[in-house]
Every structure is written in C-alpha cells, then in structure tokens.
Short mmCIF file of C-alpha atoms and ligand atoms in Angstrom, two decimals:
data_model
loop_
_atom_site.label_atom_id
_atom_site.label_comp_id
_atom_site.label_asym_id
_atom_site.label_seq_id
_atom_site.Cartn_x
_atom_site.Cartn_y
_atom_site.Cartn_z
CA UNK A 1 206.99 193.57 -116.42
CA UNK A 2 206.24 195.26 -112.47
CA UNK A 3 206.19 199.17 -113.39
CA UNK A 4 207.16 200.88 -110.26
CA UNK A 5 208.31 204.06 -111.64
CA UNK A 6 204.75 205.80 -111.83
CA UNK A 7 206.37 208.97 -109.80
CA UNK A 8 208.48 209.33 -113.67
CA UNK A 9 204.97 209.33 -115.94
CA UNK A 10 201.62 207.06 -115.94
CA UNK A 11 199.48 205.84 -118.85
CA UNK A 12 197.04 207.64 -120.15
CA UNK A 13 193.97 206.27 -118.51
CA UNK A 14 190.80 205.28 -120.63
CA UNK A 15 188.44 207.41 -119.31
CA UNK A 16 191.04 210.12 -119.91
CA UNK A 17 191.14 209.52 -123.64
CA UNK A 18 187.77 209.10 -124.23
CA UNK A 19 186.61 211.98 -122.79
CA UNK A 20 189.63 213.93 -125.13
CA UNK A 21 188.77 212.35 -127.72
CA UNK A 22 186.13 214.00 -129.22
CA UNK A 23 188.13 217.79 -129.27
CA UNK A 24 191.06 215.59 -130.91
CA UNK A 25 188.62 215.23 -133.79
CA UNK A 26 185.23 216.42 -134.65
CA UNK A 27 185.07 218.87 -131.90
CA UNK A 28 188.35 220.51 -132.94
CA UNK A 29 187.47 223.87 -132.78
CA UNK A 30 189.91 226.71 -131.97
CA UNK A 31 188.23 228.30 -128.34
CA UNK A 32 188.92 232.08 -129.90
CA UNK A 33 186.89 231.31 -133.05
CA UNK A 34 183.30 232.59 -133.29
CA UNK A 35 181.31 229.92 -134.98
CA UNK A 36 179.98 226.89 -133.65
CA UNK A 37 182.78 224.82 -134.09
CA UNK A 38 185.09 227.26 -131.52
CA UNK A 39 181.96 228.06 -129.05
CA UNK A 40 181.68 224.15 -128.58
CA UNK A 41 185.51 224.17 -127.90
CA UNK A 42 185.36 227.37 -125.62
CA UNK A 43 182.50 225.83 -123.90
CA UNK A 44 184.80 222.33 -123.28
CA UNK A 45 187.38 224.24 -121.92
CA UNK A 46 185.55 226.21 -119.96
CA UNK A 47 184.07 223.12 -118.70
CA UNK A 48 187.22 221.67 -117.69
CA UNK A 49 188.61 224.73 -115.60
CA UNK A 50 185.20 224.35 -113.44
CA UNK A 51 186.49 220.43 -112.93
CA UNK A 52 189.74 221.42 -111.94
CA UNK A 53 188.61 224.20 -109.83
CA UNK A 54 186.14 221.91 -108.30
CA UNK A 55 189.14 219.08 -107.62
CA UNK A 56 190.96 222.06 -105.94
CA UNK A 57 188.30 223.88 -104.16
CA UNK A 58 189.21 227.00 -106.00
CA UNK A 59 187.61 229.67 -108.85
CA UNK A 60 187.80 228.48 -112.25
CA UNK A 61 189.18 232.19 -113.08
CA UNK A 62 192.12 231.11 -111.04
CA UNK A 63 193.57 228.52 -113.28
CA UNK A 64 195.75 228.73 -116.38
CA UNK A 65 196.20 225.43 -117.95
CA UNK A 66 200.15 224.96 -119.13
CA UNK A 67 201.98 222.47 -120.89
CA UNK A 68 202.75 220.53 -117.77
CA UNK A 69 204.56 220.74 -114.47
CA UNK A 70 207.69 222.52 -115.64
CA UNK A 71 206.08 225.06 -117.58
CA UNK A 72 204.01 225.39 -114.42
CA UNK A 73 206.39 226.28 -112.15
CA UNK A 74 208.05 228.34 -114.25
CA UNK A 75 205.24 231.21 -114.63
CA UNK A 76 204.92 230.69 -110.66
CA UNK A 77 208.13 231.20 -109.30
CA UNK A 78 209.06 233.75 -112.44
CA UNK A 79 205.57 235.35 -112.89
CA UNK A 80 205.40 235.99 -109.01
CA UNK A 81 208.95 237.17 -108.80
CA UNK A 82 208.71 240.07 -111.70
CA UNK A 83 205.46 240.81 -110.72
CA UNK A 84 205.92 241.60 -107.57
CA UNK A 85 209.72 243.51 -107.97
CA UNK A 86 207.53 245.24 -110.82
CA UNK A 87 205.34 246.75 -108.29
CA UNK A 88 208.33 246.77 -105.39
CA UNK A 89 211.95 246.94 -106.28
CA UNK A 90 212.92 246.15 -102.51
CA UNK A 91 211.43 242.67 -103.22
CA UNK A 92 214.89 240.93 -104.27
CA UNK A 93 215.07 237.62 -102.75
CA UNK A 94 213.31 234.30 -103.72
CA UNK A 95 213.40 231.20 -101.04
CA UNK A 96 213.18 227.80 -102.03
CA UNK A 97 213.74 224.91 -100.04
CA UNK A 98 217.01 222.66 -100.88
CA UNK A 99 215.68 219.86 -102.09
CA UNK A 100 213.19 221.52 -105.16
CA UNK A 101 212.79 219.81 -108.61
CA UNK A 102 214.94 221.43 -111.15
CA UNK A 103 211.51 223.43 -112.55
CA UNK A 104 211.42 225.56 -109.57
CA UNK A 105 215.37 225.44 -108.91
CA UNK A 106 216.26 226.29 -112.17
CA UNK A 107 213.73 229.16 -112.11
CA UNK A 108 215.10 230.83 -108.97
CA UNK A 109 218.73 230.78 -110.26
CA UNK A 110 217.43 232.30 -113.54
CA UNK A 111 215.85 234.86 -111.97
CA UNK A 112 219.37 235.66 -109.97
CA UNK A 113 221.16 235.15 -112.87
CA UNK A 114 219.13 237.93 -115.03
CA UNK A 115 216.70 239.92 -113.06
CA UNK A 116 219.03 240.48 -109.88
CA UNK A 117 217.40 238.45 -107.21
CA UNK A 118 219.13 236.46 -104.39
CA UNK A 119 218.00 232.94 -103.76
CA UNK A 120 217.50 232.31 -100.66
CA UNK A 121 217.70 227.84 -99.44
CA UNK A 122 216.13 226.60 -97.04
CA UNK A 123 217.64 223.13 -95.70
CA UNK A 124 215.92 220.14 -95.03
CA UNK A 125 216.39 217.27 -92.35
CA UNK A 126 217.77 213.75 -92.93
CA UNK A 127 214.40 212.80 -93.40
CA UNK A 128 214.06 215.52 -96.11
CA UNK A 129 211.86 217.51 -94.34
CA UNK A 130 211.97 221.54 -94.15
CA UNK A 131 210.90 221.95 -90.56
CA UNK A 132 208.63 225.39 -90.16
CA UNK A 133 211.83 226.32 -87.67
CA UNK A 134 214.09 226.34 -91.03
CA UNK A 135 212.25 227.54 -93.11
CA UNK A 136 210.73 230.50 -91.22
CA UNK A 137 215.09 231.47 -90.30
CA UNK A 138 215.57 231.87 -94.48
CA UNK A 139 211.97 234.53 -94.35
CA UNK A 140 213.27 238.03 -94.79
CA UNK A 141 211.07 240.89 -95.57
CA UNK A 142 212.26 241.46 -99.12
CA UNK A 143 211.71 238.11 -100.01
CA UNK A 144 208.78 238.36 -103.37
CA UNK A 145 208.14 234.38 -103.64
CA UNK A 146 208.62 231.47 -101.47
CA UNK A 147 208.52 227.82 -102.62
CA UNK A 148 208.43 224.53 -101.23
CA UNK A 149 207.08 221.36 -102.88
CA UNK A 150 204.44 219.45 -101.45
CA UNK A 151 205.98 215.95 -101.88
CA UNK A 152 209.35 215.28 -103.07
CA UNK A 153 210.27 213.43 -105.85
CA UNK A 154 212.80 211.00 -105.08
CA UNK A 155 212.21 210.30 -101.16
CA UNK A 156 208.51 211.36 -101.40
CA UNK A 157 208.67 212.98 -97.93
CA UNK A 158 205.47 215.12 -97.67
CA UNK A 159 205.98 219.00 -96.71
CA UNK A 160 204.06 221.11 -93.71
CA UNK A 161 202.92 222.76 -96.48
CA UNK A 162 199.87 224.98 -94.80
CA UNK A 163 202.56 225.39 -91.78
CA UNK A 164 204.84 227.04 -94.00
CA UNK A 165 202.06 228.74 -96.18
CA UNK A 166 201.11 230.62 -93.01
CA UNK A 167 204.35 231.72 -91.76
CA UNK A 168 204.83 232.95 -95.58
CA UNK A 169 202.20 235.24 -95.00
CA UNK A 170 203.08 236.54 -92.19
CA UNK A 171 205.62 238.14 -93.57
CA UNK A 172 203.00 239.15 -96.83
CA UNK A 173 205.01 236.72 -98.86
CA UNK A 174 203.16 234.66 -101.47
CA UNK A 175 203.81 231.10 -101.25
CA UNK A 176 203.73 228.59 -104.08
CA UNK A 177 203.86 224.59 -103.86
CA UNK A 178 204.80 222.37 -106.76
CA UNK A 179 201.85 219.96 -106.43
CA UNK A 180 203.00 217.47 -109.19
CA UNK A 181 203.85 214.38 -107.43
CA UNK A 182 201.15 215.08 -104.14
CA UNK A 183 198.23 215.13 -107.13
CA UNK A 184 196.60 212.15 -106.39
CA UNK A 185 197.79 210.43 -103.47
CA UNK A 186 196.89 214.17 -101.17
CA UNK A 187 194.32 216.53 -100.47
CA UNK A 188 194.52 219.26 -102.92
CA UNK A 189 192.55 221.63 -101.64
CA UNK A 190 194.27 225.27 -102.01
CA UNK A 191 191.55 226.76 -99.65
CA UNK A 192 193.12 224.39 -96.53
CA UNK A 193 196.37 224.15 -97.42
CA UNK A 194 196.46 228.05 -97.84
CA UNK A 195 198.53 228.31 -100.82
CA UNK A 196 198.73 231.16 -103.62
CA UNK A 197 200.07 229.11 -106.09
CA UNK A 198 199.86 225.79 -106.92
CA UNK A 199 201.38 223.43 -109.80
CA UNK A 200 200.36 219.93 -111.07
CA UNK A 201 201.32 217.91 -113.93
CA UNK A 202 198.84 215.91 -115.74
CA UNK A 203 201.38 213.05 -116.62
CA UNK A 204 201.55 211.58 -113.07
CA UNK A 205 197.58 211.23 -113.04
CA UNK A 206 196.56 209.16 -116.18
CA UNK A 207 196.75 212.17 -118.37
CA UNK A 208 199.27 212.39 -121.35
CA UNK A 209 202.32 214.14 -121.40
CA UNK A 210 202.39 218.00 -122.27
CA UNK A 211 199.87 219.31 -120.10
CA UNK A 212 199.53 220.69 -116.38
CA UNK A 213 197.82 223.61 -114.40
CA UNK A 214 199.13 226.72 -112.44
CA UNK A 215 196.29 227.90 -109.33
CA UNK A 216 197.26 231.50 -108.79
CA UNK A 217 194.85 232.85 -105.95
CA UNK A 218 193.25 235.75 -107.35
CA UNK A 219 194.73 238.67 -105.13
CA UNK A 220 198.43 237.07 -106.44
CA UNK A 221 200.00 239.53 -109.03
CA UNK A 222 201.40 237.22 -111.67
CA UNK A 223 203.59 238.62 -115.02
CA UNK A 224 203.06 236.48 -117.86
CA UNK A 225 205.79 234.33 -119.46
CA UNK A 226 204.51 233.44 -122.86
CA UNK A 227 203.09 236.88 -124.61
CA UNK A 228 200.56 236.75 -127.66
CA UNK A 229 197.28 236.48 -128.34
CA UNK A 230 195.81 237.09 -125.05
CA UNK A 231 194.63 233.27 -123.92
CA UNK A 232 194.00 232.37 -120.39
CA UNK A 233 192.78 235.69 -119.42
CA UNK A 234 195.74 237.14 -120.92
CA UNK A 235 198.29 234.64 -118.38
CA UNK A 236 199.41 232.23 -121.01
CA UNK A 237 199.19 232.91 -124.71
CA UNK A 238 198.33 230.24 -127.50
CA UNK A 239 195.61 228.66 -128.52
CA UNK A 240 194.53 226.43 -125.44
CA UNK A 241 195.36 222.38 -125.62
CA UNK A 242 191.48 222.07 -125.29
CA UNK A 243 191.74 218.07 -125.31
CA UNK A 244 194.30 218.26 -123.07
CA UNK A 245 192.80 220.37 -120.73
CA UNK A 246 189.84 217.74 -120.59
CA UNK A 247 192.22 214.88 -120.22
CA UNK A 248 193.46 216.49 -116.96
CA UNK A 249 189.96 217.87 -115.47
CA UNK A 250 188.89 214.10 -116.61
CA UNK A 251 191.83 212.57 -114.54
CA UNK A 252 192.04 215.24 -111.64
CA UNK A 253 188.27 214.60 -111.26
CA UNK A 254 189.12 210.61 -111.10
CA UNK A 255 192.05 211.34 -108.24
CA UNK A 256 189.95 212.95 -106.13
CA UNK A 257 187.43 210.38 -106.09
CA UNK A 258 187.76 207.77 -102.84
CA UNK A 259 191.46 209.43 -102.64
CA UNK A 260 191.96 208.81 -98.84
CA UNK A 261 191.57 205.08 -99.17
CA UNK A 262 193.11 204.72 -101.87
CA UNK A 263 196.19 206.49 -100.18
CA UNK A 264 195.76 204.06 -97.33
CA UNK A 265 195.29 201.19 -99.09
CA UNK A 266 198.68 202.18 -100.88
CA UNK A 267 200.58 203.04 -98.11
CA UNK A 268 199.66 200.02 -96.46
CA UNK A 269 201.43 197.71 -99.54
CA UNK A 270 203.97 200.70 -99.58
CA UNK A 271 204.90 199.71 -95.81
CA UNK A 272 204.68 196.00 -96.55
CA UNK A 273 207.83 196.71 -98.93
CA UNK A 274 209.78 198.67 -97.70
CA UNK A 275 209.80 195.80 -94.38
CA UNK A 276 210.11 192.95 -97.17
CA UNK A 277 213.50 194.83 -98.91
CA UNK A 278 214.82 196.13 -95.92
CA UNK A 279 214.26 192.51 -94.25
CA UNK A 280 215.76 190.96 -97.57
CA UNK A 281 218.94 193.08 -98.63
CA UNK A 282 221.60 193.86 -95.83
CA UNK A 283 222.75 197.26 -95.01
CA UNK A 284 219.63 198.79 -96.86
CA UNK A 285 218.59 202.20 -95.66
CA UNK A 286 215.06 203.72 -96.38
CA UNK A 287 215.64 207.34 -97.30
CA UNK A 288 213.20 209.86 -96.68
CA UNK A 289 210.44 210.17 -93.89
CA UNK A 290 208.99 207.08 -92.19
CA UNK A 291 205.71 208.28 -92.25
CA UNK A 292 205.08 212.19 -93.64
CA UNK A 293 206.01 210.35 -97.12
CA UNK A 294 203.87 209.65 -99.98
CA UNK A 295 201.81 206.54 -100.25
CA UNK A 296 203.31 205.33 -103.40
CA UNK A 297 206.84 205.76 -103.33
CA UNK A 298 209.45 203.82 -101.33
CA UNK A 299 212.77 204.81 -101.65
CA UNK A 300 216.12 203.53 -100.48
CA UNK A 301 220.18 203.71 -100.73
CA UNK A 302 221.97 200.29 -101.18
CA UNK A 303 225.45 200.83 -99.78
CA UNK A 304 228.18 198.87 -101.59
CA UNK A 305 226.18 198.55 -105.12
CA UNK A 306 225.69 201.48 -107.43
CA UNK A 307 221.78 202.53 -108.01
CA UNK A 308 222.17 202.28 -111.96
CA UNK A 309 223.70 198.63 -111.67
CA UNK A 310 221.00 197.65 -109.66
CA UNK A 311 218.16 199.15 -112.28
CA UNK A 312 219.98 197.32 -114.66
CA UNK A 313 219.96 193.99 -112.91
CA UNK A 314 216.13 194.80 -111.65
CA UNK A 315 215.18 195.06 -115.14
CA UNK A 316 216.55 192.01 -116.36
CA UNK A 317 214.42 190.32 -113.81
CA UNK A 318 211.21 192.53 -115.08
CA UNK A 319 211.56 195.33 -112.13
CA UNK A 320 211.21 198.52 -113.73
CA UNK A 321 212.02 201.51 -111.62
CA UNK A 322 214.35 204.45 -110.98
CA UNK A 323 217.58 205.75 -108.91
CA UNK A 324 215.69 208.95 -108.11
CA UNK A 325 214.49 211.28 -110.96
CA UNK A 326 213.63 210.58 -114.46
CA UNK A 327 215.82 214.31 -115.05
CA UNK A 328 218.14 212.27 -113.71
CA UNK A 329 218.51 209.10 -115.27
CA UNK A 330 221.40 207.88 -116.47
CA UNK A 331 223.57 210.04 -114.67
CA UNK A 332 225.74 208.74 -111.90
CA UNK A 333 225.79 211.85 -110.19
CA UNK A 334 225.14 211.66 -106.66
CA UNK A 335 221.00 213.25 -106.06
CA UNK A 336 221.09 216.61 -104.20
CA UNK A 337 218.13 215.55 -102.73
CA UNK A 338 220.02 213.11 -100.86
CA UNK A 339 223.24 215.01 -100.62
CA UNK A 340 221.15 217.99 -99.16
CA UNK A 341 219.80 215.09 -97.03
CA UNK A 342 222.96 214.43 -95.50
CA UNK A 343 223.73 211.63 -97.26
CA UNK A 344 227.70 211.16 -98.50
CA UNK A 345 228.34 210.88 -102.02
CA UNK A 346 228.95 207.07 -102.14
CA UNK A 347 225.83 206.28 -100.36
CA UNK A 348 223.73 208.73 -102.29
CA UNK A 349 225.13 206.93 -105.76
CA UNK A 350 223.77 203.97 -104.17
CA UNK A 351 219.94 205.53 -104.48
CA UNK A 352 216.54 203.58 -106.03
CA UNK A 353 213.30 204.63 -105.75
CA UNK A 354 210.22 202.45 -106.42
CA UNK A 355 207.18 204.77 -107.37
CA UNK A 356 203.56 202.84 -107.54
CA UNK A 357 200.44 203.90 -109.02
CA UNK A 358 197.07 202.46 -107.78
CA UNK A 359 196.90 199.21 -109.58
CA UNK A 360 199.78 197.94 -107.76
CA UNK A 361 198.99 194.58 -105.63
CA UNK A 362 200.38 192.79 -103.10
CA UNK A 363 201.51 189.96 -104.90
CA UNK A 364 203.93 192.49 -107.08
CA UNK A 365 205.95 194.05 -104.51
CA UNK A 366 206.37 190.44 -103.05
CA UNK A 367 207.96 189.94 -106.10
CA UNK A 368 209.72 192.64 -106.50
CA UNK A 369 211.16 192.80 -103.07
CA UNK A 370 212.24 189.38 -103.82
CA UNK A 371 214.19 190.63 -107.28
CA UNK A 372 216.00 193.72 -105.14
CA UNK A 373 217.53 191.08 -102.92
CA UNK A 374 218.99 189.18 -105.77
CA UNK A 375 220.29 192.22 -107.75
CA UNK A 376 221.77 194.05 -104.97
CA UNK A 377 223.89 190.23 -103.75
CA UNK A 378 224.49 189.69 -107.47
CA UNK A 379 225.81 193.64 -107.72
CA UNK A 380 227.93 193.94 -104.65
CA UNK A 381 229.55 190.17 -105.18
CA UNK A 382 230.55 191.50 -108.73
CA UNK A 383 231.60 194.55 -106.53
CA UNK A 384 233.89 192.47 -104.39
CA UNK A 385 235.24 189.81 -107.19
N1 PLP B 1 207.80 218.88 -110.31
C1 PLP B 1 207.96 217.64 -109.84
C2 PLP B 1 208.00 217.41 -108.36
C3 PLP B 1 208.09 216.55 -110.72
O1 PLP B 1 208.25 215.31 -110.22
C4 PLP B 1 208.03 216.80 -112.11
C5 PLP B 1 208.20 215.70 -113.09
O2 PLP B 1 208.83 214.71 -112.82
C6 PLP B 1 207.86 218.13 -112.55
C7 PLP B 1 207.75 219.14 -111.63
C8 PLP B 1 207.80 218.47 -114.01
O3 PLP B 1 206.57 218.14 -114.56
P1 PLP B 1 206.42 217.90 -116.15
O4 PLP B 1 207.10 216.60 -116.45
O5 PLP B 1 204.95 217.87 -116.38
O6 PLP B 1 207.07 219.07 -116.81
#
C-alpha cells in the first residue's frame, strides 16, 4: 500500500512510544499526587511543556496540553471570545477566514448561536489564500478574536499568517492560528509569526491520537472550557495525559529537527507529482496555491469523475488517499473549501488530495501518479458508457 493521506493522521513514531512508554506503566503516577510516584509524573510533564515551549520559542507557562486539535481550537476561539466580552461587552464579533476547519468554524457559530456574537468571514482567493487586503476589510473594532489557519487542510495553501497577526493587533485584536497541519512541514515559532494563540494536533506528527496543545501568549485573557480540579494552571481541568504529553514534546522536538530540508526535500517530490498527474490525466486542475502551499500535500479536482469513485478505484490499485478532509469522508458534498474557492459544485465533487509524510520517495509518487491516470480514464469511461 502508498499512504498518501498523512494530512488525515500518521503513525505513532517509535521514538514517540518509547519515550511514553514508561508513564503508560511504571511511571504512572497522577501529576497532583504528593508521593514519589506523582512528583516523577509532575516532573515528566513538566518536562514536556519546556520541549514544546522550546519547539515553539515560547514560555512553558504558556501551554495547556488538550486532547488534540479540536479541543484546541475550541478553548481558543471560545476561551478568547468570553474572556474578552467578560471584560468588554462591546466586543461582539469573531472573524474567521472562509475556508477554517470545522474546529474553529463550528466554534464561531456556537458562540453566535449562544453567547450573541456575530461572525464575521473573511474570503479567500482561488488559490485559497486570505490576502492581508481581505482580511484587514472584515477588522472592526468590536471584533474579540480573529482566526485564520496557518495551512489549510485540503489545498494546503499556506496563510500570511504574521501579515495578518499584525494587522490584528492593530486594531488590539488577539489573533489565533490553527497550527495543526503547518506542525512539521513550517516554522513554528510564535515569537516570529506574532501570534497569541496557537493550536497543534499531535496526530499529524507521529504522536497518537487524543492529544494536542493550545500556546496562549501570556498577556491573552483566556476563560476556561473544561472546569474542575484546577490542572493546567487552572486552563484545562483533569488529570493531565502525562504520556501523551511526552509523546507530543517527543515528536514536536523530532519536527523541528532539520525541518527546512526536510520541507524542501518534500516539496521538491511534491512538485515532481503534481507535473507527473497533471501531465498524465487530462483536464486535471491543481487546486490551491502553486507555491505558498504545504510541502506535503498536492491536491487536485478531476472534472468529469467524482473524487470518491476515484479513491475507490486508487485503492484497488494500493493508492490510499483522500477527496479533501477525513471530517469529510464519505460524503459527496461538494468541500467549502473549494466552493469558497470559487470552484462550482460539479468540479468541487470532483476533489482528491494526496497528503505525504516524510518517508515518502520518489519512486512512490511515480507510481502513484501512474495509478491516478488509470482510475480517473477507467472512472470517466464508466462515466460516459
Ligand atoms: N485543524 C486542522 C487544520 C485539522 O486538519 C485537524 C484534523 O484533521 C484538526 C484541526 C483537528 O485536530 P484533531 O484531529 O487533533 O482534533
């Protein structure tokens, strides 16, 4: 089998596990317990949050591990939002750009739904980019969060993120990115890309499922979500995932490591595929920016097939990969990424998106290029019969 859906989850890498491993069993400790048993936990965990602050050139006290991405993004655009109307009832209106994950899109609409806010959309390009033009028209003084992600998740166009982040505060507006798919293949330094908030997912870097981290910059007011017991400085209650939180320093620690080459060397294969399938299959269009996009995913519509036949057909021929989301799968439901793109219904239908992770080699997407030729003939001649 070729995996290219890595942008959907990775495997938990070995280094990962090992390094969990021992607060998974000996070492299992609860971090609030006094004896040795919970100070060798509490010391692991606090161990991990100087990692991750290390891999994103923040303080350690700025970090409140989560239960991944979603959960992430939740406490940012929500805990933001009430904190800030807490302290300013003027502050009504939450932007967001149009082409968010549902974590952060679903939290906005909550918030109007229940707590009275507005949300506010900023549009993107055909290249699904929000130009700082755009986004800096949908700014308005009573706006208490604004959101963009760093890299999308279907099209993988990358976001002006510090560009955006400044015009934010220019305005005094706190500005959160949802880091999950960047982590990895970007700099993640919060310092230099001038966020307040950032989220990442441990899932897309070789750590398992179920855990993440929210940056909050310290001046950032931020209500908590989850009430209870105090944990995480009294921003996320429950007893801390201490293995998990080791598993993601472990693997945040790994991506930052020889990062910019292994973006290049990426992008380079990256580029060498998206030629070979758009040299291969007819009518093809590569969505998404040609070159502010992320190393690892190539994306495309296939006009005349449908995306889900063509996973199908890729699969039989050992291509594993995705028409745009893995929230998304199985629906044939055109993306609103594309759609907010510009991109018709029937064409956005049409959508796959190949997602690699650093093991990927030449030789593969050869192959694989090869097997989108075949399935996207073999669907649109079915198409036509
Ligand atoms: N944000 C983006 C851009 C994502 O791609 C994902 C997952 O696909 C998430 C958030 C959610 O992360 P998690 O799966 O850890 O909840």
């Amino acid at each position: 089998m070729i995996f290219l859906d890595a942008a959907a989850t990775t495997p938990v890498r070995r280094e990962v596990l090992e390094a969990m491993w021992p607060y998974l069993t000996g070492e299992f400790g609860n971090p609030s317990s006094h004896h040795s048993l919970g100070e060798s936990a509490a010391a692991a965990l606090a161990g991990a949050r100087a990692s991750v602050a290390r891999a994103l050139g923040c303080r350690p006290g700025e970090l409140t591990f989560t239960s991944g991405g979603t959960e992430a993004d939740n406490l940012a655009i929500k805990g933001i939002a009430l904190a800030r109307q807490a302290a300013d009832p003027r502050l009504k209106r939450i932007l967001i750009s149009a082409i968010e994950h549902p974590a952060v899109e679903e939290s906005a609409r909550y918030l109007e739904r229940f707590h009275g806010f507005t949300v506010d959309v900023a549009p993107v390009d055909g290249t699904g980019l929000v130009t700082p033009e755009a986004f800096a028209g949908c700014l308005h003084p009573g706006t208490a969060v604004a959101s963009v992600m760093y890299a999308n998740n279907e099209v993988g166009t990358v976001q002006p993120v510090a560009a955006l982040a400044a015009l934010a505060h220019g305005l005094d507006i706190p500005f959160h990115t949802d880091a999950v798919q960047a982590a990895g293949w970007l700099p993640l330094d919060t310092k230099a890309l001038g966020v307040d908030a950032m989220s990442i997912s441990g899932h897309k870097l070789g750590a398992p499922k179920g855990c993440g981290v929210l940056f909050v910059r310290s001046r950032t007011r931020l209500e908590p979500l989850l009430h209870g017991g105090g944990q995480e400085r009294g921003r996320r209650s429950g007893t801390e995932n201490v293995a998990a939180a080791v598993g993601l320093a472990t693997a945040l620690t790994m991506a930052k490591a020889g990062q910019p080459e292994r973006s290049g060397h990426v992008a380079a294969l990256r580029d060498g595929f998206i030629a070979a399938v758009l040299a291969g299959v007819p009518g093809a269009v590569r969505t998404g920016h040609c070159s502010e996009r992320l190393p690892s995913v190539a994306s495309f519509c296939f006009p005349g097939t449908s995306g889900e036949s063509v996973l199908l057909d890729l699969e039989r021929q050992g291509v594993v990969c995705s028409s745009g989301s893995a929230c998304a799968a199985g629906s044939d439901a055109p993306s609103p990424v594309l759609t907010a793109m510009g991109f018709p219904d029937a064409v956005a239908q049409t959508a796959v998106r190949f997602s690699f992770d650093a093991t990927v080699t030449a030789g593969d997407l050869a192959t694989a290029a090869e097997a989108v030729a075949r399935a996207v003939a073999g669907v649109r001649s079915l198409g036509s019969a």
